[in-house]
Short mmCIF file of C-alpha atoms in Angstrom, two decimals:
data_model
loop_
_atom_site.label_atom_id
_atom_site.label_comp_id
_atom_site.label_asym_id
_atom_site.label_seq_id
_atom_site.Cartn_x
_atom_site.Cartn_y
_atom_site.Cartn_z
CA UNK A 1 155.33 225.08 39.39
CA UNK A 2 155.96 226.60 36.15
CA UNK A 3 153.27 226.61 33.25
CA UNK A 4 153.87 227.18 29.08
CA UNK A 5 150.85 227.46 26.73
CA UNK A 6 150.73 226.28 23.42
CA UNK A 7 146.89 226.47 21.76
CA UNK A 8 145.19 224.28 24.12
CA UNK A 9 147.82 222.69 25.62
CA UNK A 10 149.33 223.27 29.04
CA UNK A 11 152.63 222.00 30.53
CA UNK A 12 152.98 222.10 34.33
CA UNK A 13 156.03 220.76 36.34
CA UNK A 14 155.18 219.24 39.58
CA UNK A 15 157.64 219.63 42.81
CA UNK A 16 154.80 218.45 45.12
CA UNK A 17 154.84 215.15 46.49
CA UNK A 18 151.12 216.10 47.84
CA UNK A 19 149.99 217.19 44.04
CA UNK A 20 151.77 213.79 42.70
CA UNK A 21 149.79 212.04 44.86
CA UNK A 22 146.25 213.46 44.14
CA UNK A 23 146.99 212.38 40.61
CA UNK A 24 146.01 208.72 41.12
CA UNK A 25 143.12 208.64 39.18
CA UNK A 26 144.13 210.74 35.75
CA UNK A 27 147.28 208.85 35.95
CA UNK A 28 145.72 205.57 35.92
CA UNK A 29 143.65 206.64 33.04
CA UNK A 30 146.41 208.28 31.41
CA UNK A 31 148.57 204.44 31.94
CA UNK A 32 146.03 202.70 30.42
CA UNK A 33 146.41 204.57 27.45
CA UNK A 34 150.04 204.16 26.73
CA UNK A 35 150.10 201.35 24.88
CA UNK A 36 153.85 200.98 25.75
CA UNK A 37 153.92 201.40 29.56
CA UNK A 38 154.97 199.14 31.95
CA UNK A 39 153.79 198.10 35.21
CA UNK A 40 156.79 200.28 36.62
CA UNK A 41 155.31 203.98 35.23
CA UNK A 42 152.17 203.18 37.36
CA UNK A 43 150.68 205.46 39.78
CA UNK A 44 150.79 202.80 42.61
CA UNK A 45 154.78 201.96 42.10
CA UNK A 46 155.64 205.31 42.06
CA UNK A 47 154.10 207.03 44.47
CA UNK A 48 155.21 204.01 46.84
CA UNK A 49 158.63 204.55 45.32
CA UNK A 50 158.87 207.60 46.54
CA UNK A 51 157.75 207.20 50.21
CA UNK A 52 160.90 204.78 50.39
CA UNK A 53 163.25 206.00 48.36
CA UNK A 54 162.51 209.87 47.77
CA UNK A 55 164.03 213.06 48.54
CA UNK A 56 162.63 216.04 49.37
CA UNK A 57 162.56 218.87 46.91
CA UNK A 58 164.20 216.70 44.27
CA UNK A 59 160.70 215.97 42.58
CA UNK A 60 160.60 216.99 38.83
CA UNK A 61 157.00 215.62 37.41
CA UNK A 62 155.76 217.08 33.84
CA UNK A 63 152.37 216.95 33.11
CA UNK A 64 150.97 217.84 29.47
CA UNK A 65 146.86 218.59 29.63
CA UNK A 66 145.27 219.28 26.67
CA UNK A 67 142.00 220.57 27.59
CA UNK A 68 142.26 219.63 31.28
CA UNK A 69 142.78 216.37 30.08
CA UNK A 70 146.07 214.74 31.21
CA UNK A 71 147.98 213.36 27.69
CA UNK A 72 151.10 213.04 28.81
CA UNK A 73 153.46 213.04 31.32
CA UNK A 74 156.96 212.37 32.56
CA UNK A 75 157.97 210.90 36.15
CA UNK A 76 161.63 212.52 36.45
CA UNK A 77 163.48 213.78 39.75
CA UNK A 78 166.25 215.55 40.28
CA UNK A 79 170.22 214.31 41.01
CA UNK A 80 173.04 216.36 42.17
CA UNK A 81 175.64 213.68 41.82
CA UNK A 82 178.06 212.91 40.24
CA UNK A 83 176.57 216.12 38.32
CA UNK A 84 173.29 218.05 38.29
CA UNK A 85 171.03 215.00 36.08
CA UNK A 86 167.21 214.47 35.70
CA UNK A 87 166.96 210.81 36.25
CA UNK A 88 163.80 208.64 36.20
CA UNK A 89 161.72 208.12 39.65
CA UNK A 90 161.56 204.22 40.38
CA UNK A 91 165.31 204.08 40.37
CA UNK A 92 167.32 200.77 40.17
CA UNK A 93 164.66 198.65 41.31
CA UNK A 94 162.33 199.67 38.33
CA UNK A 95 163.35 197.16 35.22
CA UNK A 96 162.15 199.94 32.57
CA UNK A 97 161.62 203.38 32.47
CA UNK A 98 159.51 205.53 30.00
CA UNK A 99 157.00 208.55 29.60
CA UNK A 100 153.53 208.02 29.35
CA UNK A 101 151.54 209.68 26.36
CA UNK A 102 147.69 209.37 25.10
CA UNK A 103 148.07 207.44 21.86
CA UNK A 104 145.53 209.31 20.32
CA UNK A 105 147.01 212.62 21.44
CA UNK A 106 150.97 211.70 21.08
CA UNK A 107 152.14 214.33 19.21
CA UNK A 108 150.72 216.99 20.56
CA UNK A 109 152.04 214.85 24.19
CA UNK A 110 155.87 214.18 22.86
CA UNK A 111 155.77 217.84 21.47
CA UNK A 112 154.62 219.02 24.80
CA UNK A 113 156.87 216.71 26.62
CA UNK A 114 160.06 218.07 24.63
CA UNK A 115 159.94 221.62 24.87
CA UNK A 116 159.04 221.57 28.78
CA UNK A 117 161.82 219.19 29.54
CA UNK A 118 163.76 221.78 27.63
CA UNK A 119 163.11 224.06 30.32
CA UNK A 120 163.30 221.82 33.18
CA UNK A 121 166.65 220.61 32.04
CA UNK A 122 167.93 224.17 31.70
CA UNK A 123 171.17 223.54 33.61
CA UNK A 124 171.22 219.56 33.84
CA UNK A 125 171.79 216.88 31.71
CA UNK A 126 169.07 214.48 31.68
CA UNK A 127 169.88 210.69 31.89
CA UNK A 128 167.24 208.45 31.19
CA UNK A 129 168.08 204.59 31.84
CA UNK A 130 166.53 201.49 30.86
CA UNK A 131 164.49 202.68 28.34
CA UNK A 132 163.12 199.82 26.12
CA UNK A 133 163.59 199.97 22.02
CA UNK A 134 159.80 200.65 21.32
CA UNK A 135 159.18 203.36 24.62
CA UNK A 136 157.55 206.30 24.23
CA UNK A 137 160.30 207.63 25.73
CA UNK A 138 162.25 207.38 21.92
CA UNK A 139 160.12 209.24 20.33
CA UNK A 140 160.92 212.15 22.66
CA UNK A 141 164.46 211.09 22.16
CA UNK A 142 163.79 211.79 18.13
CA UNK A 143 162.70 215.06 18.67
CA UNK A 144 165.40 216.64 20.70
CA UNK A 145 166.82 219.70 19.41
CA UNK A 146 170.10 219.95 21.70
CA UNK A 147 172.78 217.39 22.52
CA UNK A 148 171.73 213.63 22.65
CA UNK A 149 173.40 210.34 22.98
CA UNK A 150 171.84 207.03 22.69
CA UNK A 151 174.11 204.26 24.86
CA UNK A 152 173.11 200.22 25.63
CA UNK A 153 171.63 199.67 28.79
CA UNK A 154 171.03 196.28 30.78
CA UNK A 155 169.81 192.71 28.39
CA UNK A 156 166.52 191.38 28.81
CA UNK A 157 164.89 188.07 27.25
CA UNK A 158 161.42 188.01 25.99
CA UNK A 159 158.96 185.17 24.81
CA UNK A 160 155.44 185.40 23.72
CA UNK A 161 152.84 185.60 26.11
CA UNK A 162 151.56 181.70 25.78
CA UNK A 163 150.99 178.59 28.22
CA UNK A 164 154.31 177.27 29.53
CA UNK A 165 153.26 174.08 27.33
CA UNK A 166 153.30 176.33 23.80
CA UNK A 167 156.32 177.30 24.63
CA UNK A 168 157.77 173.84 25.57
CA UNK A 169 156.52 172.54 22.25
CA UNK A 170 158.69 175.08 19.89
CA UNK A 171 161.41 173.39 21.54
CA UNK A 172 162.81 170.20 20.14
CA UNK A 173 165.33 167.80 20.45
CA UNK A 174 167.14 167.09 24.22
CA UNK A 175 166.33 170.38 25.04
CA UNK A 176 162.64 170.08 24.81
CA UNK A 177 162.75 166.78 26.45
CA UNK A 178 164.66 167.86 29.62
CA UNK A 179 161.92 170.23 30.32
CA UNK A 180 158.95 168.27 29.93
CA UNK A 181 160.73 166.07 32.31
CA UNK A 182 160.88 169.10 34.52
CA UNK A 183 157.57 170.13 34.01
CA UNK A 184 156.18 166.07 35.00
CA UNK A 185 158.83 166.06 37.89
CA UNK A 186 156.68 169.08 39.47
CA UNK A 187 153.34 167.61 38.45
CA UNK A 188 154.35 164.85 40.37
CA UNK A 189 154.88 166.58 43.47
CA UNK A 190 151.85 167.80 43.77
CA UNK A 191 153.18 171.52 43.40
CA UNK A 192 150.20 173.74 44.15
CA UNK A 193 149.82 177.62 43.01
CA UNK A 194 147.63 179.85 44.71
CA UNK A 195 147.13 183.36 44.29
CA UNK A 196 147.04 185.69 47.05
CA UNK A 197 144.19 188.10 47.46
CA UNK A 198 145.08 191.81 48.02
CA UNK A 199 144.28 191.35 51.66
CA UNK A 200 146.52 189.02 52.08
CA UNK A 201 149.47 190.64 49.97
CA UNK A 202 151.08 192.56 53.23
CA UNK A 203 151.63 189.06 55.16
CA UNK A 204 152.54 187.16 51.09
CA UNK A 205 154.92 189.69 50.66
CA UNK A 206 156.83 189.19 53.90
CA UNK A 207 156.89 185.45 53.31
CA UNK A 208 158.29 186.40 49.88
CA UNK A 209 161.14 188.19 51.17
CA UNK A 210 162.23 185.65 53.35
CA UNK A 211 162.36 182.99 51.36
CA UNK A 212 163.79 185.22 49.22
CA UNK A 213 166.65 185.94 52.05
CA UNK A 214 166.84 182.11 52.80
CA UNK A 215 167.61 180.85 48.82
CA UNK A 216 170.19 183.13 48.77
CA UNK A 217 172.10 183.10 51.67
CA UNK A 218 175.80 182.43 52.03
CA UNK A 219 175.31 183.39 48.15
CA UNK A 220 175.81 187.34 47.57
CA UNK A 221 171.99 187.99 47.97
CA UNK A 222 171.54 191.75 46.87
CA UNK A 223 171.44 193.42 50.02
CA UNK A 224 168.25 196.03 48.81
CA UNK A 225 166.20 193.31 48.87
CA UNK A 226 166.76 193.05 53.00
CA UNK A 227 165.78 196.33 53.96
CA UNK A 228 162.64 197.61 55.19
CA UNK A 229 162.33 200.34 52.63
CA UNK A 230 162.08 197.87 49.96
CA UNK A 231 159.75 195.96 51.89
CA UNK A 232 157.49 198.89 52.72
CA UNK A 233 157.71 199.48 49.02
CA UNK A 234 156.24 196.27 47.60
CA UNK A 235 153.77 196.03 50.67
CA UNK A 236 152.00 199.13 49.32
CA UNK A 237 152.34 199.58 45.72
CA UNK A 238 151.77 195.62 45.17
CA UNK A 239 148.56 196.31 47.63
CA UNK A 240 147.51 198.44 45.61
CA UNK A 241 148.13 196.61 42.10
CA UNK A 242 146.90 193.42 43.24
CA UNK A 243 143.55 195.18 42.85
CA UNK A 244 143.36 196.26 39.37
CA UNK A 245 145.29 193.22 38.07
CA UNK A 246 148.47 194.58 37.56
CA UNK A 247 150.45 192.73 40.01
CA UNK A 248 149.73 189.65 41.57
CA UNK A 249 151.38 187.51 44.46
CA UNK A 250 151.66 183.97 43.90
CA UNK A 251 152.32 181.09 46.91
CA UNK A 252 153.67 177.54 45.81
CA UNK A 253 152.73 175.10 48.18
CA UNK A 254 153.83 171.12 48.75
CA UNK A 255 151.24 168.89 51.14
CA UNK A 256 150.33 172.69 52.51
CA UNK A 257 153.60 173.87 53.04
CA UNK A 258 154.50 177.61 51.30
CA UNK A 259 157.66 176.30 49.52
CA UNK A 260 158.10 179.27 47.26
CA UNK A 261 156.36 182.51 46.58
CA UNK A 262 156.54 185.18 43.18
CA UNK A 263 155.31 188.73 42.58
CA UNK A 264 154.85 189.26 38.78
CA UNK A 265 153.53 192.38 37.78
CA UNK A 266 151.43 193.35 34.48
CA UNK A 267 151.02 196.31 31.70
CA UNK A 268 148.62 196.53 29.19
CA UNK A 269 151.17 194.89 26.75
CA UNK A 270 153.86 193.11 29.22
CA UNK A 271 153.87 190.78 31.95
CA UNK A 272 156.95 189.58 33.54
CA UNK A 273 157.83 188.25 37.18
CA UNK A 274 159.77 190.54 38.95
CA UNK A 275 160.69 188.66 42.11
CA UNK A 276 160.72 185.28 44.02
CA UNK A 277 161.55 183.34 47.23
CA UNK A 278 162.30 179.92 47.28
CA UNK A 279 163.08 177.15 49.84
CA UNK A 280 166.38 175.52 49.20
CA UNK A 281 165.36 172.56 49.92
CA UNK A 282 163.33 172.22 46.47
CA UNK A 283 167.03 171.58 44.89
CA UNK A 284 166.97 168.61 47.26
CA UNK A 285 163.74 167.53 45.75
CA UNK A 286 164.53 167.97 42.25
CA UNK A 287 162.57 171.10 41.35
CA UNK A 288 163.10 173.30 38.69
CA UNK A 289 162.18 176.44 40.47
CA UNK A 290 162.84 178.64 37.10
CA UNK A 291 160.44 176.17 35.30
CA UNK A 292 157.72 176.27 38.15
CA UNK A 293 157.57 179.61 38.32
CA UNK A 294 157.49 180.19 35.04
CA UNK A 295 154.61 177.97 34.09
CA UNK A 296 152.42 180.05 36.11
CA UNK A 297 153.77 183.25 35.21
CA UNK A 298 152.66 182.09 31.74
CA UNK A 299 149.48 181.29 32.11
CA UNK A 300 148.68 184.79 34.21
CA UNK A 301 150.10 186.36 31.43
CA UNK A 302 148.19 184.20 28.27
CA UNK A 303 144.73 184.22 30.44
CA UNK A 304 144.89 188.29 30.59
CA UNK A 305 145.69 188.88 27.20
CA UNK A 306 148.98 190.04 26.97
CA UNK A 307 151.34 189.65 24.05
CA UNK A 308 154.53 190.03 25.89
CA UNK A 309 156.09 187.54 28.55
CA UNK A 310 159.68 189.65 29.83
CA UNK A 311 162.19 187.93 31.87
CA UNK A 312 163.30 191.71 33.15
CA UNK A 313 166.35 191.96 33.02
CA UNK A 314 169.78 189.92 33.16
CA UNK A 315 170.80 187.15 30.42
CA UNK A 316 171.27 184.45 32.94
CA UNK A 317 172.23 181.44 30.86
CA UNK A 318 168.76 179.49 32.33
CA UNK A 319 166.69 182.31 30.68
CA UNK A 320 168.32 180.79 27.34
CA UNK A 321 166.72 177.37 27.74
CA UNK A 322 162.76 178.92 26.53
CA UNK A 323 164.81 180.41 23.32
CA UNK A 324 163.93 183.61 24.55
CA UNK A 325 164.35 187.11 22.20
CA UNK A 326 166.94 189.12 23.25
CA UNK A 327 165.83 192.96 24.14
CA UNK A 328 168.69 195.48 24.96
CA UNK A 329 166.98 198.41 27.34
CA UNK A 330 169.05 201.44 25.90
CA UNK A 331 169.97 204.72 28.00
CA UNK A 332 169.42 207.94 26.38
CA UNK A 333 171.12 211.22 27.31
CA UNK A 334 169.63 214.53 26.40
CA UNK A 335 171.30 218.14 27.07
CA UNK A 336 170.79 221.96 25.44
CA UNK A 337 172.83 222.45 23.11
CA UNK A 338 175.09 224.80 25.30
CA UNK A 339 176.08 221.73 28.15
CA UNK A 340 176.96 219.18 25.45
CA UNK A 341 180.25 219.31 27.11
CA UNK A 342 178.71 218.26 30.04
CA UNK A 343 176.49 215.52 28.10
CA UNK A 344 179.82 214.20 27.06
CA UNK A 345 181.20 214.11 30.61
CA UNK A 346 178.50 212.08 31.34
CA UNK A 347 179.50 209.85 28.64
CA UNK A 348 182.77 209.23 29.76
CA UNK A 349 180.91 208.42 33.38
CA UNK A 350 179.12 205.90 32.22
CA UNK A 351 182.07 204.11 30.82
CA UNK A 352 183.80 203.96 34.03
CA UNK A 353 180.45 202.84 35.35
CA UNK A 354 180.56 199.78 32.70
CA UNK A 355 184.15 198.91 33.50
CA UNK A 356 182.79 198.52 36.88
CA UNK A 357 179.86 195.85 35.93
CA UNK A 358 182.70 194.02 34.62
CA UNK A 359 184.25 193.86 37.69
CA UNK A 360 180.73 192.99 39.74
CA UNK A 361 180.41 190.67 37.42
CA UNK A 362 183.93 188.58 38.72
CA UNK A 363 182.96 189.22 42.23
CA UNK A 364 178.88 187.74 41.96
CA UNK A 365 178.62 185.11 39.15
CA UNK A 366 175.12 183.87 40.87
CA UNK A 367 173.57 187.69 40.78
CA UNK A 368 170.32 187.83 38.94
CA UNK A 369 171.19 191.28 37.58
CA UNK A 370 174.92 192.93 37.28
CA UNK A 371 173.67 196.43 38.27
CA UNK A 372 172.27 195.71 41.24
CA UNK A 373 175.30 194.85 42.37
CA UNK A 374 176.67 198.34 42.13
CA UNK A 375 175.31 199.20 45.34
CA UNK A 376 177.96 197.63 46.95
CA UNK A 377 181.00 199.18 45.02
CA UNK A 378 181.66 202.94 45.31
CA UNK A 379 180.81 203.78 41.71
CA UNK A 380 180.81 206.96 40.39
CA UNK A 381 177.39 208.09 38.92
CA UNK A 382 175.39 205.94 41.85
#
């Protein structure tokens, strides 16, 4: 751990999966306070993360207390291909990535923030993906001193946080039409949402994935999504969000049958669903799944206050049918001034990276998001 002083500031850099973990509490407080997290800079997603997905000694944490108070911090790790990088923690199954600052303490937070990722980044180029336009994350971005490159990262669509039947009435025309027909077509079924308490999220959360498996089979499903690391994943951190309100499992049922199942997860600002099962044999019925799973999706999000209603990301042509806003997650690259040259390697990286998408794109039409298609092509930069 290394430690700078500025006044009555201190900036610490945590390598300690044990310490990250302790932090639950002033974490949480410190989330709730960032106006512009999202559910995926929680303590409960990323600690979880990292029991599935981390590495040992690649942990690079900073923490900003000002007056033993925790303002800031930012959940990076380390990377050693296809160069030495400090990359966000929650990798390519977290749909955003930012830092977390106090609003009433942000500029002491972003100051803080800058000069010890100055340090931590003394021989890497740090390469910070999907970071939205309004993140906390920019202002950092705004007060780099060394090298920096903004680049586009992946589309996402967002609508205001309202009832599924505001929405529908902004719409007009056949448009509007073909979904209230959708919406009375469910009704009519007798579709049934229930929400899952957290003690039943572990056994929700297993019928998610495989009705998750079963809607896309024969169909390019994205193989992450099948392996018990991801399921361990969600089983814990979604355990553990379920209980403050910042995730929630949701079970569609038909004459008592589960015939589809959702996890959307919450922020202070954002709500979104993040993942869903389906049967396939609602297509035989005539169900809209999209539709049905985004009435309630809706509501959770209207009833708790929220402003913001993301569809994550991908611009999958159904998304377009709400008239959604479209939200381009950007990817910013910060170096010292003495490894520009490296910076702009990793420029060039990312291009070959994009040509790639392209490609992934030709091979899986149906896939809900290009990049997570990647993991099946050797790509440089994975």
């Amino acid at each position: 751990m290394t430690t700078g002083r500025a006044g009555r500031l201190s900036v610490t850099l945590c390598r300690d999966f044990r310490e990250f973990g302790a932090l639950a509490g002033e974490w949480d407080a410190l989330h709730r306070r960032c106006a512009t997290a999202t559910p995926f800079q929680s303590h409960a997603w990323l600690h979880s993360w990292w029991i599935s997905y981390g590495q040992e000694g690649r942990l690079r944490v900073l923490l900003v207390r000002r007056s033993g108070r925790l303002i800031g911090a930012a959940p990076l790790m380390l990377a050693h291909r296809p160069m030495p990088l400090l990359v966000p923690m929650g990798g390519a199954i977290s749909d955003f990535f930012d830092i977390l600052v106090d609003e009433e303490e942000a500029g002491y937070a972003v100051g803080a923030l800058q000069r010890g990722l100055d340090r931590a980044a003394r021989h890497c180029v740090v390469d910070l993906r999907e970071v939205r336009p309004d993140a906390s994350a920019q202002l950092l971005f705004g007060r780099w001193a060394g090298a920096r490159s903004r680049l586009t990262d992946s589309t996402c669509m967002e609508l205001p946080a309202r009832p599924l039947g505001d929405l529908v009435a902004r719409l007009t025309g056949a448009r509007g039409q073909r979904l209230r027909a959708k919406l009375r077509r469910i009704e009519a079924l007798g579709v049934e949402a229930r929400r899952i308490p957290q003690d039943g999220v572990p056994a929700a959360v297993g019928t998610l994935l495989r009705l998750h498996e079963l809607q896309w089979r024969d169909r390019g499903v994205n193989p992450e999504h099948l392996r018990a690391r991801f399921s361990d994943h969600l089983v814990r951190s979604v355990g553990r969000m379920a209980g403050d309100g910042s995730a929630a499992v949701t079970e569609f049922r038909i004459g008592g049958e589960v015939v589809a199942a959702n996890l959307s997860l919450q922020s202070a600002r954002l709500a979104g669903g993040y993942l869903y099962g389906a049967d396939p044999a609602l297509r035989e019925r005539k169900v809209d799944v999209s539709t049905m799973l985004l009435r309630e999706v809706s509501q959770q999000a209207s009833d708790t206050g929220r402003e913001v209603l993301s569809l994550l990301r991908g611009a999958e042509q159904y998304k377009n049918h709400w008239q959604p806003v479209t939200v381009v997650n950007q990817r910013l690259l910060l170096a010292r001034p003495g490894l520009e040259p490296l910076l702009r390697l990793r420029e060039s990286q990312v291009a070959v990276r994009e040509r790639a998408v392209e490609t992934v794109k030709a091979r899986f039409p149906a896939a809900r998001d290009w990049h997570e298609r990647l993991t099946t092509l050797p790509v440089i930069g994975r």
